[in-house]
């Protein structure tokens, strides 16, 4: 399939982009892109490709812009229930951590998720995945963390793997048993952290070998925060996971600076996420490593807070910055990576080019897949978006509407209708 009549083909140049390189784009006007076997076989000026592949079936992009499929490297998309009442409580003055400490917050979603079957979890999550996909996210990381027992965490993983098999999206699973201290361990975070190290992680390894069909091991993540897991507990869990061969992520400095970011860097984690309260020293440590700093601007926005990830400081320190939605029922129920880009520009001072690179190639690096996705280069998977606009900057400039016309995932075409639903097209 040859996508022709592309008004503007836009892609990050090269691999993951550090510091001042963030936002280096290749922009080809009047472009075309050839897809063979789900991969990009050629990209370049339309005239050249039309001449080289005269008999190829064609898809007319109608002069619009084409960008890589967005990658959402941090979500909690799989859950049961909802928490609108808590949103109202927060607007009336309660804080997120107060609600969590009172047994609500994450723990109320844990109750609902424990009760739900795999099928029910899938049914609740599918429309969210569809919205994320229709808003341009072709690869989506999804965490467990609303089960907090071995069986309920495995139930979540089972649902994530089944939804990944369903597609058309590509899911990246993350094991987040260390998301909160479960009610059975109230006041005994230490004991629960030990259980994760001594029983859950070794069991996860065996479970994965049996159930995951040869997929690479999932990420292991920890919520390193006041009221969740402290730095030593986080270290113990991440070191154990690393010794077992799991790649790592960490939730660090969402509210308080506990040192999780520097720890993530020292352990070679793929990413450290949130980074709102991160100290200058921790930013330096992160920037000196290959750990991607994942900013989640929908979260302070969702919590109506004024502090965001200090993107400029991370870039000045030469760090790798990515964007994600953090989609979850508590702090940020937002499936749209486009909105994360919009906020990245408004609240973190990114340019549209930087926001695009942070949502594609750097986000791919945050899930360890930058060699396969995140940019439009020959040999990479054909994951791309045909927009409603002929200027990619509109993705950051306009907000509150969906500007994606077509999502192409591994060479399969999906028409986005009414901004929310996707219909696979017969030719693919
Ligand atoms: O990333 N901070 C921890 N986890 C989520 C919130 C999850 C929830 O409140 O359900 C986050 O913001
Ligand atoms: Fe999160």
Short mmCIF file of C-alpha atoms in Angstrom, two decimals, residues 239-390:
data_model
loop_
_atom_site.label_atom_id
_atom_site.label_comp_id
_atom_site.label_asym_id
_atom_site.label_seq_id
_atom_site.Cartn_x
_atom_site.Cartn_y
_atom_site.Cartn_z
CA UNK A 239 16.59 -4.69 42.89
CA UNK A 240 14.79 -8.00 43.29
CA UNK A 241 12.95 -7.46 40.01
CA UNK A 242 16.17 -6.55 38.25
CA UNK A 243 17.94 -9.65 39.57
CA UNK A 244 15.07 -11.73 38.15
CA UNK A 245 15.55 -10.07 34.76
CA UNK A 246 12.54 -7.72 34.72
CA UNK A 247 12.93 -4.29 33.11
CA UNK A 248 12.06 -1.48 35.51
CA UNK A 249 9.94 1.65 35.86
CA UNK A 250 9.16 3.82 38.84
CA UNK A 251 6.49 6.35 39.88
CA UNK A 252 8.67 9.02 41.48
CA UNK A 253 8.07 12.45 43.01
CA UNK A 254 4.39 12.82 42.11
CA UNK A 255 3.88 14.69 45.39
CA UNK A 256 7.06 14.34 47.49
CA UNK A 257 10.72 14.01 46.59
CA UNK A 258 11.76 10.64 48.04
CA UNK A 259 14.68 9.93 45.70
CA UNK A 260 12.95 7.46 43.40
CA UNK A 261 14.23 9.13 40.24
CA UNK A 262 17.91 8.84 41.14
CA UNK A 263 17.29 5.26 42.23
CA UNK A 264 15.66 4.47 38.89
CA UNK A 265 18.65 5.95 37.07
CA UNK A 266 21.14 3.99 39.18
CA UNK A 267 19.31 0.72 38.47
CA UNK A 268 19.07 1.35 34.73
CA UNK A 269 15.27 1.63 34.75
CA UNK A 270 13.62 2.30 31.40
CA UNK A 271 11.76 5.27 32.86
CA UNK A 272 11.02 7.37 35.93
CA UNK A 273 7.56 8.85 35.76
CA UNK A 274 5.67 11.87 37.21
CA UNK A 275 8.74 13.87 38.42
CA UNK A 276 6.85 16.87 39.71
CA UNK A 277 8.64 17.33 43.04
CA UNK A 278 12.04 16.12 41.77
CA UNK A 279 15.13 17.85 43.22
CA UNK A 280 17.80 19.42 41.04
CA UNK A 281 20.24 16.67 42.07
CA UNK A 282 17.79 13.94 41.09
CA UNK A 283 17.18 15.64 37.74
CA UNK A 284 20.94 15.61 37.14
CA UNK A 285 21.19 11.94 38.07
CA UNK A 286 18.32 11.08 35.75
CA UNK A 287 19.68 13.16 32.89
CA UNK A 288 23.08 11.48 33.16
CA UNK A 289 21.45 8.09 32.57
CA UNK A 290 19.43 6.43 29.80
CA UNK A 291 16.34 6.39 32.00
CA UNK A 292 13.57 8.33 30.29
CA UNK A 293 11.84 11.06 32.31
CA UNK A 294 8.14 10.56 31.65
CA UNK A 295 6.01 13.63 32.31
CA UNK A 296 2.30 13.11 32.99
CA UNK A 297 0.77 16.56 32.67
CA UNK A 298 -2.81 15.22 32.67
CA UNK A 299 -2.24 14.32 36.35
CA UNK A 300 -1.65 17.79 37.86
CA UNK A 301 -4.30 19.04 35.45
CA UNK A 302 -6.72 16.34 36.62
CA UNK A 303 -5.93 17.13 40.26
CA UNK A 304 -6.26 20.88 39.59
CA UNK A 305 -2.74 21.40 40.88
CA UNK A 306 -0.38 24.08 39.67
CA UNK A 307 2.96 22.23 39.66
CA UNK A 308 4.01 20.29 36.54
CA UNK A 309 7.13 18.33 35.59
CA UNK A 310 9.98 20.82 35.08
CA UNK A 311 10.57 19.94 31.44
CA UNK A 312 12.97 22.81 30.79
CA UNK A 313 15.25 21.81 33.67
CA UNK A 314 15.24 18.18 32.47
CA UNK A 315 16.16 19.26 28.94
CA UNK A 316 18.80 21.73 30.13
CA UNK A 317 20.38 18.84 32.07
CA UNK A 318 20.36 16.89 28.75
CA UNK A 319 17.72 14.40 29.84
CA UNK A 320 15.39 12.24 27.76
CA UNK A 321 11.85 13.54 28.14
CA UNK A 322 8.65 11.71 27.15
CA UNK A 323 4.94 12.37 27.60
CA UNK A 324 2.19 9.98 28.72
CA UNK A 325 -1.45 10.24 29.82
CA UNK A 326 -1.31 8.31 33.14
CA UNK A 327 -4.93 7.46 32.31
CA UNK A 328 -6.49 6.22 35.59
CA UNK A 329 -9.78 6.63 37.45
CA UNK A 330 -8.34 8.77 40.24
CA UNK A 331 -6.06 11.52 39.06
CA UNK A 332 -6.45 11.64 35.29
CA UNK A 333 -9.16 9.89 33.35
CA UNK A 334 -7.90 10.99 29.98
CA UNK A 335 -7.27 8.55 27.14
CA UNK A 336 -5.91 11.20 24.78
CA UNK A 337 -2.19 11.50 24.11
CA UNK A 338 -3.13 14.56 22.05
CA UNK A 339 -4.30 16.23 25.24
CA UNK A 340 -1.02 15.28 26.98
CA UNK A 341 0.79 17.05 24.11
CA UNK A 342 -1.50 20.07 24.41
CA UNK A 343 -0.72 20.33 28.13
CA UNK A 344 2.98 19.65 27.53
CA UNK A 345 3.05 22.81 25.44
CA UNK A 346 0.85 24.94 27.72
CA UNK A 347 2.00 23.83 31.19
CA UNK A 348 5.55 22.60 30.57
CA UNK A 349 6.69 25.01 27.88
CA UNK A 350 7.32 22.47 25.11
CA UNK A 351 7.13 23.43 21.45
CA UNK A 352 4.82 21.38 19.20
CA UNK A 353 7.90 19.67 17.71
CA UNK A 354 9.20 18.76 21.17
CA UNK A 355 5.78 17.51 22.25
CA UNK A 356 5.56 15.31 19.15
CA UNK A 357 9.01 13.78 19.71
CA UNK A 358 8.20 13.30 23.42
CA UNK A 359 4.98 11.48 22.46
CA UNK A 360 6.58 9.26 19.82
CA UNK A 361 10.27 8.32 19.72
CA UNK A 362 11.03 9.18 23.36
CA UNK A 363 7.82 7.56 24.56
CA UNK A 364 8.85 4.46 22.60
CA UNK A 365 12.20 4.53 24.43
CA UNK A 366 10.33 4.67 27.74
CA UNK A 367 8.80 1.27 26.91
CA UNK A 368 12.00 -0.13 25.39
CA UNK A 369 10.64 -0.23 21.82
CA UNK A 370 12.36 2.72 20.11
CA UNK A 371 14.09 0.36 17.69
CA UNK A 372 10.71 -0.74 16.29
CA UNK A 373 8.25 2.15 16.67
CA UNK A 374 8.14 5.91 17.35
CA UNK A 375 9.34 7.30 14.01
CA UNK A 376 8.69 6.91 10.31
CA UNK A 377 11.77 5.18 8.98
CA UNK A 378 12.32 2.34 6.58
CA UNK A 379 12.21 -0.98 8.45
CA UNK A 380 10.10 0.27 11.31
CA UNK A 381 6.57 -0.94 11.97
CA UNK A 382 4.01 0.99 9.91
CA UNK A 383 2.34 2.78 12.84
CA UNK A 384 1.16 6.21 11.73
CA UNK A 385 -1.62 8.75 11.79
CA UNK A 386 -3.21 10.59 8.90
CA UNK A 387 -4.48 13.83 10.43
CA UNK A 388 -7.47 16.04 9.68
CA UNK A 389 -5.05 18.94 9.23
CA UNK A 390 -2.14 19.67 6.90
#
